[in-house]
Amino acid sequence: MQFRPSLQRELLAWTLGGLVVVWSAFIWFGYLTGEHEADELTDGHLASVTSLLLAQRATAFTSQPDAAALSNPSLKAHDYQHSMSVVIWDRDGRVLARTGEAPLPDFGLDDGFQTVALGPKQVPWRMFVRWNDGERERRVAVLVPIEERDALAEDIAEQVATPGLWLLPVVALVLVLAVRRGLRPLNQLSEQVRSLEVGQALQLKVPPHEEFQTMVKAIETLSNRYTSALQRERDLANEFAHELRTPLASLQLHVELLKTAPPDAMPALLQRLDQDAQRSAAVIRDLLALARASRTQLAEDAASFNLAELVRQVAADYGDKAYQARHELSVCAPDTVMLRGYSSLLEMALRNLIENSLAHTPPGTLIEVLVGTEPVSIEVRDTARPGAQEGAAHEIMGLGLGHQVVQKVAAIHGAGFAKTACPERAATGHRMGPLRDIAS
C-alpha cells in the first residue's frame, strides 16, 4: 500500500514538534532560573544571619571549643535548613565565637560574598563577611558548604521544572484533539467529494467556514463542467447515431443498386451517390462544429475582440462565392463593436448562416449581415429580388444541424437564436442576440 501524505498528520507533527521545542526551552530556562534564585536565596540567608549576629551585644559571644556539636542533625527542622558555620572576630583578629563544621577562615578576607576553599582538602564554601557598623569592633563570617547550596539549588530547580514535564503530555493531548476537531469540516467535505459518482448531481454540504468557500466553489464548478462535458459527449454520440443513419443507409442502398443496375442507369445512381456523400460530409462537418463549440467552452478562455471587424472579414471571404452564385452580399456594421467571448465560435456560426443563405436562396437574393450595438447582435437577412425564381435555389445539403450549431454558439454567449421576418420588404433571416460578455 502506497503511503500518502496526510495534512492532519503533518499539521500534528509540526504543532507537537513546535510545542516540544518551545516547552523544552521553557523547562530549561525554568531550571536555570530555579538554580539562580536558589543561589540568591542562600546568599540572602547568609546576609540575614550576619545582620542578626552583628545586632547582638559583644558580651553575648563566647568561644565554643566543641563547635561542631551545634550542627547536630537532630537540630534540623526543615529540608531547606542550611548547616551554617559562624566565626566572630574582634578588631585584632581574635576569635570571639565559632560554631559549625567549617574550618577557620583567614581573618584578612575581603568583606562581602565570596567562595573560598578551606581545610586540608580545600573544600569550597560560600561565605559572607562583614564588620559591625561604627567602631568596627566585631567582624562576622557566615559560611555554608557549596555542595549543600548546590543541592538546594538543584532541588528548587527540579521543583520548578517538574510541573512542566507533567503538563507537556496533557497540553499535547489537548492540541491533538483541537487539531482533529478543527479539521473535522475538511474531513467531512473530503468524504462527500470521495463519495461523488460520475454523472451524479453535486450536493455538497458546505461548511460555514470562510476558508472553505473558495474550495467548495471550485469543486462545484469543476463538477458542473465535468457533468456538462459528459452530457455533451452523450448528446454528440446520439446526434452522430441519429443524423448519420439516413445518409449512410441511402449510400448503402445505392451501392447495392449499382451492382445490378443497367449501364444507362449508372449516371443517375452516381449522381445520387455523390449527393448522399455530400449530405454525409455536411452532417459530419456540423457535428464536428458542435463538438468544437463544447470543447472551446471548456478548454479556452474568453477574450475581447472587435465583432464588427470579424463580421467584415468573414463576409469578404464569401465575396467570390456570392458573386458566382449571383447573390448580393453586404455588411451593415459600425466601426467598432467590442465583445468578450469566443471569436472562433462566432466566426463558425456566422459562416454557417452565410453558407445557409447562399445555398437556400435563389439567384439575385440580397444577403445582408447586420451587426447591432444596443444590444449586441448579429442578423443574416435574405431579401428576395422581384422576379427571382424560387426553384433556382441550391439543394439543401444538410439536415438542419447547422442551426443547432448556431444555437449552441449563441447559448454559450448568453444569447438566443430566432428566425426574423420583415414582410414589407419580403425579407427573412436569423438573428443571434443579445450577445453578452463572458466573464473571465
GROMACS .gro file of C-alpha atoms in nm:
model
  440
    1MET     CA    1   0.000   0.000   0.000
    2GLN     CA    2   0.145   0.333  -0.109
    3PHE     CA    3   0.196   0.583   0.172
    4ARG     CA    4   0.025   0.913   0.112
    5PRO     CA    5   0.096   1.235   0.298
    6SER     CA    6  -0.175   1.344   0.539
    7LEU     CA    7  -0.250   1.706   0.614
    8GLN     CA    8  -0.370   1.610   0.962
    9ARG     CA    9  -0.054   1.412   1.039
   10GLU     CA   10   0.168   1.687   0.903
   11LEU     CA   11  -0.017   1.956   1.098
   12LEU     CA   12   0.003   1.748   1.417
   13ALA     CA   13   0.372   1.681   1.360
   14TRP     CA   14   0.455   2.049   1.317
   15THR     CA   15   0.230   2.154   1.606
   16LEU     CA   16   0.361   1.892   1.850
   17GLY     CA   17   0.718   1.943   1.733
   18GLY     CA   18   0.692   2.317   1.790
   19LEU     CA   19   0.528   2.254   2.127
   20VAL     CA   20   0.809   2.021   2.239
   21VAL     CA   21   1.078   2.269   2.133
   22VAL     CA   22   0.914   2.568   2.300
   23TRP     CA   23   0.813   2.370   2.607
   24SER     CA   24   1.163   2.227   2.644
   25ALA     CA   25   1.308   2.576   2.621
   26PHE     CA   26   1.070   2.695   2.895
   27ILE     CA   27   1.162   2.400   3.115
   28TRP     CA   28   1.534   2.460   3.060
   29PHE     CA   29   1.510   2.830   3.137
   30GLY     CA   30   1.290   2.748   3.435
   31TYR     CA   31   1.554   2.510   3.563
   32LEU     CA   32   1.829   2.770   3.523
   33THR     CA   33   1.609   3.034   3.687
   34GLY     CA   34   1.541   2.797   3.978
   35GLU     CA   35   1.912   2.744   4.032
   36HIS     CA   36   1.982   3.116   4.016
   37GLU     CA   37   1.703   3.202   4.258
   38ALA     CA   38   1.819   2.929   4.500
   39ASP     CA   39   2.168   3.078   4.495
   40GLU     CA   40   2.023   3.421   4.559
   41LEU     CA   41   1.813   3.278   4.843
   42THR     CA   42   2.120   3.124   5.006
   43ASP     CA   43   2.317   3.448   4.980
   44GLY     CA   44   2.024   3.636   5.130
   45HIS     CA   45   2.010   3.388   5.417
   46LEU     CA   46   2.381   3.437   5.484
   47ALA     CA   47   2.340   3.813   5.490
   48SER     CA   48   2.037   3.788   5.721
   49VAL     CA   49   2.224   3.571   5.974
   50THR     CA   50   2.519   3.808   5.965
   51SER     CA   51   2.300   4.110   6.033
   52LEU     CA   52   2.126   3.926   6.320
   53LEU     CA   53   2.461   3.838   6.484
   54LEU     CA   54   2.602   4.189   6.448
   55ALA     CA   55   2.296   4.327   6.624
   56GLN     CA   56   2.385   4.130   6.943
   57ARG     CA   57   2.598   4.272   7.225
   58ALA     CA   58   2.964   4.183   7.228
   59THR     CA   59   2.938   4.008   7.567
   60ALA     CA   60   2.689   3.761   7.418
   61PHE     CA   61   2.961   3.575   7.231
   62THR     CA   62   3.187   3.317   7.395
   63SER     CA   63   3.420   3.069   7.240
   64GLN     CA   64   3.289   2.716   7.192
   65PRO     CA   65   3.569   2.459   7.190
   66ASP     CA   66   3.334   2.187   7.057
   67ALA     CA   67   3.177   2.397   6.785
   68ALA     CA   68   3.078   2.104   6.565
   69ALA     CA   69   2.821   1.992   6.823
   70LEU     CA   70   2.596   2.282   6.727
   71SER     CA   71   2.541   2.126   6.382
   72ASN     CA   72   2.382   1.812   6.520
   73PRO     CA   73   2.135   1.662   6.269
   74SER     CA   74   1.874   1.647   6.541
   75LEU     CA   75   1.854   2.026   6.532
   76LYS     CA   76   1.746   2.025   6.167
   77ALA     CA   77   1.376   2.117   6.142
   78HIS     CA   78   1.331   2.184   5.764
   79ASP     CA   79   1.451   2.037   5.437
   80TYR     CA   80   1.581   2.375   5.324
   81GLN     CA   81   1.758   2.448   5.654
   82HIS     CA   82   2.129   2.518   5.595
   83SER     CA   83   2.413   2.375   5.807
   84MET     CA   84   2.571   2.713   5.863
   85SER     CA   85   2.902   2.788   6.031
   86VAL     CA   86   2.972   3.117   6.211
   87VAL     CA   87   3.302   3.281   6.305
   88ILE     CA   88   3.320   3.609   6.508
   89TRP     CA   89   3.646   3.803   6.549
   90ASP     CA   90   3.732   4.116   6.743
   91ARG     CA   91   3.915   4.407   6.584
   92ASP     CA   92   4.250   4.241   6.649
   93GLY     CA   93   4.157   3.912   6.479
   94ARG     CA   94   4.099   3.709   6.791
   95VAL     CA   95   3.815   3.459   6.763
   96LEU     CA   96   3.533   3.553   6.997
   97ALA     CA   97   3.297   3.272   6.896
   98ARG     CA   98   3.284   2.995   6.643
   99THR     CA   99   3.016   2.740   6.554
  100GLY     CA  100   2.971   2.484   6.276
  101GLU     CA  101   3.189   2.247   6.080
  102ALA     CA  102   3.368   2.496   5.861
  103PRO     CA  103   3.747   2.527   5.901
  104LEU     CA  104   3.860   2.862   6.036
  105PRO     CA  105   3.885   3.111   5.751
  106ASP     CA  106   4.154   3.377   5.722
  107PHE     CA  107   4.076   3.699   5.908
  108GLY     CA  108   4.215   3.905   5.622
  109LEU     CA  109   3.948   3.803   5.365
  110ASP     CA  110   3.760   4.085   5.192
  111ASP     CA  111   3.410   4.182   5.301
  112GLY     CA  112   3.106   4.062   5.106
  113PHE     CA  113   3.004   3.741   4.929
  114GLN     CA  114   3.277   3.506   4.812
  115THR     CA  115   3.352   3.142   4.754
  116VAL     CA  116   3.661   3.009   4.930
  117ALA     CA  117   3.835   2.672   4.962
  118LEU     CA  118   3.912   2.580   5.324
  119GLY     CA  119   4.077   2.294   5.508
  120PRO     CA  120   4.331   2.037   5.403
  121LYS     CA  121   4.101   1.903   5.134
  122GLN     CA  122   4.026   2.253   5.003
  123VAL     CA  123   3.650   2.206   5.027
  124PRO     CA  124   3.460   2.502   4.869
  125TRP     CA  125   3.240   2.714   5.098
  126ARG     CA  126   3.006   3.004   5.027
  127MET     CA  127   3.083   3.285   5.275
  128PHE     CA  128   2.962   3.632   5.368
  129VAL     CA  129   3.191   3.857   5.578
  130ARG     CA  130   3.104   4.191   5.738
  131TRP     CA  131   3.218   4.434   6.010
  132ASN     CA  132   2.977   4.586   6.254
  133ASP     CA  133   2.880   4.948   6.193
  134GLY     CA  134   3.054   5.227   6.372
  135GLU     CA  135   3.357   5.128   6.583
  136ARG     CA  136   3.435   4.809   6.381
  137GLU     CA  137   3.473   4.611   6.700
  138ARG     CA  138   3.347   4.281   6.563
  139ARG     CA  139   3.372   4.100   6.234
  140VAL     CA  140   3.132   3.818   6.148
  141ALA     CA  141   3.170   3.546   5.883
  142VAL     CA  142   2.881   3.310   5.800
  143LEU     CA  143   2.960   3.006   5.584
  144VAL     CA  144   2.763   2.728   5.413
  145PRO     CA  145   2.903   2.434   5.211
  146ILE     CA  146   2.886   2.484   4.835
  147GLU     CA  147   2.771   2.122   4.799
  148GLU     CA  148   2.473   2.191   5.026
  149ARG     CA  149   2.390   2.511   4.843
  150ASP     CA  150   2.407   2.340   4.503
  151ALA     CA  151   2.189   2.055   4.630
  152LEU     CA  152   1.931   2.309   4.744
  153ALA     CA  153   1.951   2.492   4.412
  154GLU     CA  154   1.908   2.168   4.217
  155ASP     CA  155   1.612   2.067   4.430
  156ILE     CA  156   1.436   2.401   4.381
  157ALA     CA  157   1.511   2.396   4.007
  158GLU     CA  158   1.362   2.049   3.977
  159GLN     CA  159   1.053   2.163   4.166
  160VAL     CA  160   1.016   2.450   3.917
  161ALA     CA  161   1.074   2.234   3.605
  162THR     CA  162   0.888   1.916   3.702
  163PRO     CA  163   0.533   2.059   3.655
  164GLY     CA  164   0.627   2.149   3.300
  165LEU     CA  165   0.725   1.789   3.227
  166TRP     CA  166   0.395   1.663   3.365
  167LEU     CA  167   0.193   1.923   3.176
  168LEU     CA  168   0.360   1.858   2.837
  169PRO     CA  169   0.165   1.535   2.759
  170VAL     CA  170  -0.158   1.699   2.873
  171VAL     CA  171  -0.107   2.002   2.650
  172ALA     CA  172  -0.003   1.774   2.361
  173LEU     CA  173  -0.321   1.568   2.401
  174VAL     CA  174  -0.533   1.884   2.407
  175LEU     CA  175  -0.361   2.008   2.090
  176VAL     CA  176  -0.418   1.675   1.913
  177LEU     CA  177  -0.789   1.686   1.999
  178ALA     CA  178  -0.812   2.052   1.897
  179VAL     CA  179  -0.645   1.988   1.559
  180ARG     CA  180  -0.865   1.685   1.490
  181ARG     CA  181  -1.174   1.885   1.584
  182GLY     CA  182  -1.065   2.180   1.373
  183LEU     CA  183  -1.007   1.958   1.069
  184ARG     CA  184  -1.339   1.778   1.103
  185PRO     CA  185  -1.519   2.002   0.845
  186LEU     CA  186  -1.236   1.935   0.597
  187ASN     CA  187  -1.258   1.560   0.658
  188GLN     CA  188  -1.636   1.568   0.615
  189LEU     CA  189  -1.601   1.762   0.290
  190SER     CA  190  -1.339   1.515   0.169
  191GLU     CA  191  -1.575   1.226   0.238
  192GLN     CA  192  -1.851   1.398   0.040
  193VAL     CA  193  -1.620   1.458  -0.256
  194ARG     CA  194  -1.491   1.099  -0.237
  195SER     CA  195  -1.847   0.963  -0.248
  196LEU     CA  196  -1.936   1.153  -0.567
  197GLU     CA  197  -2.015   0.935  -0.866
  198VAL     CA  198  -1.990   1.003  -1.237
  199GLY     CA  199  -2.295   1.187  -1.361
  200GLN     CA  200  -2.434   1.235  -1.011
  201ALA     CA  201  -2.577   1.575  -0.923
  202LEU     CA  202  -2.346   1.764  -0.689
  203GLN     CA  203  -2.495   1.804  -0.341
  204LEU     CA  204  -2.222   1.919  -0.105
  205LYS     CA  205  -2.299   2.032   0.247
  206VAL     CA  206  -2.085   2.343   0.251
  207PRO     CA  207  -1.911   2.413   0.586
  208PRO     CA  208  -1.982   2.764   0.716
  209HIS     CA  209  -1.614   2.850   0.745
  210GLU     CA  210  -1.488   3.122   0.514
  211GLU     CA  211  -1.174   2.927   0.419
  212PHE     CA  212  -1.381   2.651   0.257
  213GLN     CA  213  -1.594   2.875   0.034
  214THR     CA  214  -1.338   2.916  -0.246
  215MET     CA  215  -1.250   2.546  -0.245
  216VAL     CA  216  -1.616   2.436  -0.246
  217LYS     CA  217  -1.693   2.681  -0.526
  218ALA     CA  218  -1.403   2.542  -0.731
  219ILE     CA  219  -1.521   2.185  -0.668
  220GLU     CA  220  -1.875   2.273  -0.771
  221THR     CA  221  -1.751   2.448  -1.085
  222LEU     CA  222  -1.530   2.154  -1.177
  223SER     CA  223  -1.811   1.904  -1.110
  224ASN     CA  224  -2.063   2.104  -1.312
  225ARG     CA  225  -1.821   2.140  -1.602
  226TYR     CA  226  -1.742   1.770  -1.592
  227THR     CA  227  -2.110   1.679  -1.581
  228SER     CA  228  -2.180   1.918  -1.869
  229ALA     CA  229  -1.894   1.773  -2.070
  230LEU     CA  230  -2.021   1.421  -2.007
  231GLN     CA  231  -2.372   1.521  -2.113
  232ARG     CA  232  -2.238   1.692  -2.426
  233GLU     CA  233  -2.044   1.378  -2.510
  234ARG     CA  234  -2.359   1.169  -2.479
  235ASP     CA  235  -2.561   1.417  -2.684
  236LEU     CA  236  -2.293   1.424  -2.952
  237ALA     CA  237  -2.288   1.045  -2.972
  238ASN     CA  238  -2.667   1.042  -3.006
  239GLU     CA  239  -2.653   1.309  -3.276
  240PHE     CA  240  -2.394   1.111  -3.471
  241ALA     CA  241  -2.601   0.795  -3.448
  242HIS     CA  242  -2.924   0.969  -3.541
  243GLU     CA  243  -2.809   1.206  -3.814
  244LEU     CA  244  -2.577   0.966  -3.997
  245ARG     CA  245  -2.826   0.682  -4.009
  246THR     CA  246  -3.024   0.821  -4.305
  247PRO     CA  247  -2.738   0.924  -4.542
  248LEU     CA  248  -2.540   0.609  -4.467
  249ALA     CA  249  -2.844   0.390  -4.531
  250SER     CA  250  -2.903   0.574  -4.859
  251LEU     CA  251  -2.538   0.528  -4.958
  252GLN     CA  252  -2.559   0.158  -4.886
  253LEU     CA  253  -2.882   0.127  -5.085
  254HIS     CA  254  -2.743   0.300  -5.394
  255VAL     CA  255  -2.422   0.098  -5.378
  256GLU     CA  256  -2.633  -0.220  -5.387
  257LEU     CA  257  -2.829  -0.080  -5.680
  258LEU     CA  258  -2.508  -0.004  -5.867
  259LYS     CA  259  -2.414  -0.370  -5.855
  260THR     CA  260  -2.720  -0.474  -6.058
  261ALA     CA  261  -2.814  -0.152  -6.245
  262PRO     CA  262  -2.805  -0.140  -6.627
  263PRO     CA  263  -2.547   0.090  -6.790
  264ASP     CA  264  -2.800   0.359  -6.881
  265ALA     CA  265  -2.897   0.397  -6.509
  266MET     CA  266  -2.540   0.442  -6.391
  267PRO     CA  267  -2.519   0.824  -6.427
  268ALA     CA  268  -2.832   0.882  -6.218
  269LEU     CA  269  -2.715   0.643  -5.945
  270LEU     CA  270  -2.369   0.800  -5.937
  271GLN     CA  271  -2.528   1.143  -5.901
  272ARG     CA  272  -2.737   1.016  -5.608
  273LEU     CA  273  -2.426   0.863  -5.452
  274ASP     CA  274  -2.247   1.197  -5.484
  275GLN     CA  275  -2.540   1.378  -5.319
  276ASP     CA  276  -2.554   1.124  -5.036
  277ALA     CA  277  -2.179   1.159  -4.981
  278GLN     CA  278  -2.211   1.540  -4.969
  279ARG     CA  279  -2.500   1.512  -4.726
  280SER     CA  280  -2.296   1.281  -4.505
  281ALA     CA  281  -1.998   1.520  -4.520
  282ALA     CA  282  -2.225   1.813  -4.427
  283VAL     CA  283  -2.367   1.619  -4.132
  284ILE     CA  284  -2.019   1.523  -4.009
  285ARG     CA  285  -1.900   1.882  -4.051
  286ASP     CA  286  -2.188   2.017  -3.843
  287LEU     CA  287  -2.144   1.751  -3.577
  288LEU     CA  288  -1.775   1.833  -3.551
  289ALA     CA  289  -1.870   2.200  -3.522
  290LEU     CA  290  -2.095   2.113  -3.226
  291ALA     CA  291  -1.810   1.919  -3.065
  292ARG     CA  292  -1.573   2.208  -3.125
  293ALA     CA  293  -1.814   2.451  -2.962
  294SER     CA  294  -1.831   2.235  -2.649
  295ARG     CA  295  -1.453   2.186  -2.638
  296THR     CA  296  -1.384   2.558  -2.681
  297GLN     CA  297  -1.615   2.647  -2.394
  298LEU     CA  298  -1.431   2.403  -2.163
  299ALA     CA  299  -1.070   2.442  -2.274
  300GLU     CA  300  -1.025   2.803  -2.391
  301ASP     CA  301  -1.051   3.141  -2.222
  302ALA     CA  302  -1.277   3.418  -2.347
  303ALA     CA  303  -1.108   3.725  -2.494
  304SER     CA  304  -1.213   4.071  -2.608
  305PHE     CA  305  -1.235   4.134  -2.983
  306ASN     CA  306  -1.396   4.366  -3.239
  307LEU     CA  307  -1.715   4.188  -3.352
  308ALA     CA  308  -1.773   4.432  -3.641
  309GLU     CA  309  -1.426   4.368  -3.784
  310LEU     CA  310  -1.480   3.992  -3.756
  311VAL     CA  311  -1.809   4.016  -3.949
  312ARG     CA  312  -1.646   4.221  -4.227
  313GLN     CA  313  -1.361   3.970  -4.264
  314VAL     CA  314  -1.599   3.671  -4.286
  315ALA     CA  315  -1.822   3.847  -4.539
  316ALA     CA  316  -1.519   3.935  -4.752
  317ASP     CA  317  -1.422   3.566  -4.762
  318TYR     CA  318  -1.759   3.483  -4.922
  319GLY     CA  319  -1.748   3.765  -5.180
  320ASP     CA  320  -1.637   3.545  -5.472
  321LYS     CA  321  -1.877   3.264  -5.384
  322ALA     CA  322  -2.169   3.509  -5.365
  323TYR     CA  323  -2.072   3.659  -5.700
  324GLN     CA  324  -2.055   3.316  -5.865
  325ALA     CA  325  -2.397   3.225  -5.723
  326ARG     CA  326  -2.534   3.566  -5.847
  327HIS     CA  327  -2.611   3.687  -5.495
  328GLU     CA  328  -2.552   4.027  -5.343
  329LEU     CA  329  -2.371   4.020  -5.010
  330SER     CA  330  -2.346   4.332  -4.794
  331VAL     CA  331  -2.248   4.423  -4.436
  332CYS     CA  332  -2.409   4.689  -4.220
  333ALA     CA  333  -2.200   4.740  -3.904
  334PRO     CA  334  -2.038   5.025  -3.708
  335ASP     CA  335  -1.662   5.062  -3.699
  336THR     CA  336  -1.617   4.905  -3.356
  337VAL     CA  337  -1.832   4.669  -3.150
  338MET     CA  338  -1.625   4.523  -2.868
  339LEU     CA  339  -1.732   4.190  -2.720
  340ARG     CA  340  -1.570   3.949  -2.476
  341GLY     CA  341  -1.625   3.592  -2.590
  342TYR     CA  342  -1.505   3.324  -2.831
  343SER     CA  343  -1.432   3.483  -3.169
  344SER     CA  344  -1.363   3.144  -3.331
  345LEU     CA  345  -1.710   3.014  -3.238
  346LEU     CA  346  -1.890   3.328  -3.356
  347GLU     CA  347  -1.696   3.312  -3.683
  348MET     CA  348  -1.804   2.949  -3.728
  349ALA     CA  349  -2.169   3.036  -3.657
  350LEU     CA  350  -2.163   3.334  -3.895
  351ARG     CA  351  -2.010   3.125  -4.174
  352ASN     CA  352  -2.282   2.868  -4.119
  353LEU     CA  353  -2.557   3.129  -4.157
  354ILE     CA  354  -2.400   3.285  -4.469
  355GLU     CA  355  -2.347   2.945  -4.632
  356ASN     CA  356  -2.707   2.856  -4.546
  357SER     CA  357  -2.834   3.174  -4.719
  358LEU     CA  358  -2.615   3.121  -5.024
  359ALA     CA  359  -2.729   2.761  -5.059
  360HIS     CA  360  -3.101   2.802  -4.988
  361THR     CA  361  -3.196   3.123  -5.166
  362PRO     CA  362  -3.249   3.184  -5.541
  363PRO     CA  363  -3.004   3.386  -5.752
  364GLY     CA  364  -3.040   3.763  -5.720
  365THR     CA  365  -3.120   3.749  -5.349
  366LEU     CA  366  -2.973   4.026  -5.132
  367ILE     CA  367  -2.797   3.878  -4.829
  368GLU     CA  368  -2.735   4.136  -4.555
  369VAL     CA  369  -2.524   4.084  -4.244
  370LEU     CA  370  -2.636   4.329  -3.975
  371VAL     CA  371  -2.445   4.398  -3.654
  372GLY     CA  372  -2.642   4.562  -3.372
  373THR     CA  373  -2.489   4.756  -3.085
  374GLU     CA  374  -2.768   4.801  -2.827
  375PRO     CA  375  -2.797   4.519  -2.763
  376VAL     CA  376  -2.510   4.349  -2.942
  377SER     CA  377  -2.647   4.109  -3.204
  378ILE     CA  378  -2.579   3.951  -3.543
  379GLU     CA  379  -2.851   3.902  -3.805
  380VAL     CA  380  -2.823   3.747  -4.152
  381ARG     CA  381  -3.120   3.866  -4.357
  382ASP     CA  382  -3.230   3.741  -4.704
  383THR     CA  383  -3.428   3.979  -4.927
  384ALA     CA  384  -3.560   3.825  -5.247
  385ARG     CA  385  -3.541   4.049  -5.555
  386PRO     CA  386  -3.860   4.085  -5.764
  387GLY     CA  387  -3.877   3.814  -6.027
  388ALA     CA  388  -3.634   3.581  -5.854
  389GLN     CA  389  -3.709   3.214  -5.923
  390GLU     CA  390  -3.763   3.004  -5.612
  391GLY     CA  391  -3.676   2.686  -5.792
  392ALA     CA  392  -3.329   2.811  -5.872
  393ALA     CA  393  -3.211   2.776  -5.516
  394HIS     CA  394  -2.942   2.524  -5.443
  395GLU     CA  395  -3.047   2.195  -5.296
  396ILE     CA  396  -3.020   2.167  -4.919
  397MET     CA  397  -2.726   1.950  -4.831
  398GLY     CA  398  -2.759   1.944  -4.453
  399LEU     CA  399  -3.020   1.802  -4.220
  400GLY     CA  400  -3.078   2.108  -4.000
  401LEU     CA  401  -2.772   2.057  -3.782
  402GLY     CA  402  -2.627   2.389  -3.896
  403HIS     CA  403  -2.888   2.579  -3.699
  404GLN     CA  404  -2.813   2.365  -3.395
  405VAL     CA  405  -2.451   2.475  -3.420
  406VAL     CA  406  -2.553   2.841  -3.432
  407GLN     CA  407  -2.796   2.793  -3.146
  408LYS     CA  408  -2.519   2.631  -2.937
  409VAL     CA  409  -2.277   2.919  -3.003
  410ALA     CA  410  -2.546   3.174  -2.919
  411ALA     CA  411  -2.623   2.995  -2.591
  412ILE     CA  412  -2.256   3.000  -2.494
  413HIS     CA  413  -2.264   3.380  -2.529
  414GLY     CA  414  -2.588   3.412  -2.332
  415ALA     CA  415  -2.793   3.488  -2.644
  416GLY     CA  416  -3.092   3.343  -2.818
  417PHE     CA  417  -3.128   3.230  -3.178
  418ALA     CA  418  -3.450   3.301  -3.361
  419LYS     CA  419  -3.595   3.346  -3.707
  420THR     CA  420  -3.684   3.701  -3.813
  421ALA     CA  421  -3.915   3.840  -4.080
  422CYS     CA  422  -3.976   4.176  -4.246
  423PRO     CA  423  -4.300   4.141  -4.456
  424GLU     CA  424  -4.287   4.489  -4.610
  425ARG     CA  425  -3.951   4.406  -4.766
  426ALA     CA  426  -4.024   4.036  -4.824
  427ALA     CA  427  -3.719   3.959  -4.612
  428THR     CA  428  -3.649   3.674  -4.373
  429GLY     CA  429  -3.346   3.597  -4.165
  430HIS     CA  430  -3.194   3.458  -3.848
  431ARG     CA  431  -3.069   3.658  -3.551
  432MET     CA  432  -2.828   3.583  -3.263
  433GLY     CA  433  -2.872   3.818  -2.971
  434PRO     CA  434  -2.838   3.982  -2.737
  435LEU     CA  435  -2.475   3.869  -2.719
  436ARG     CA  436  -2.328   3.921  -2.371
  437ASP     CA  437  -1.972   3.942  -2.247
  438ILE     CA  438  -1.840   3.619  -2.100
  439ALA     CA  439  -1.679   3.661  -1.760
  440SER     CA  440  -1.315   3.565  -1.706
   0.00000   0.00000   0.00000
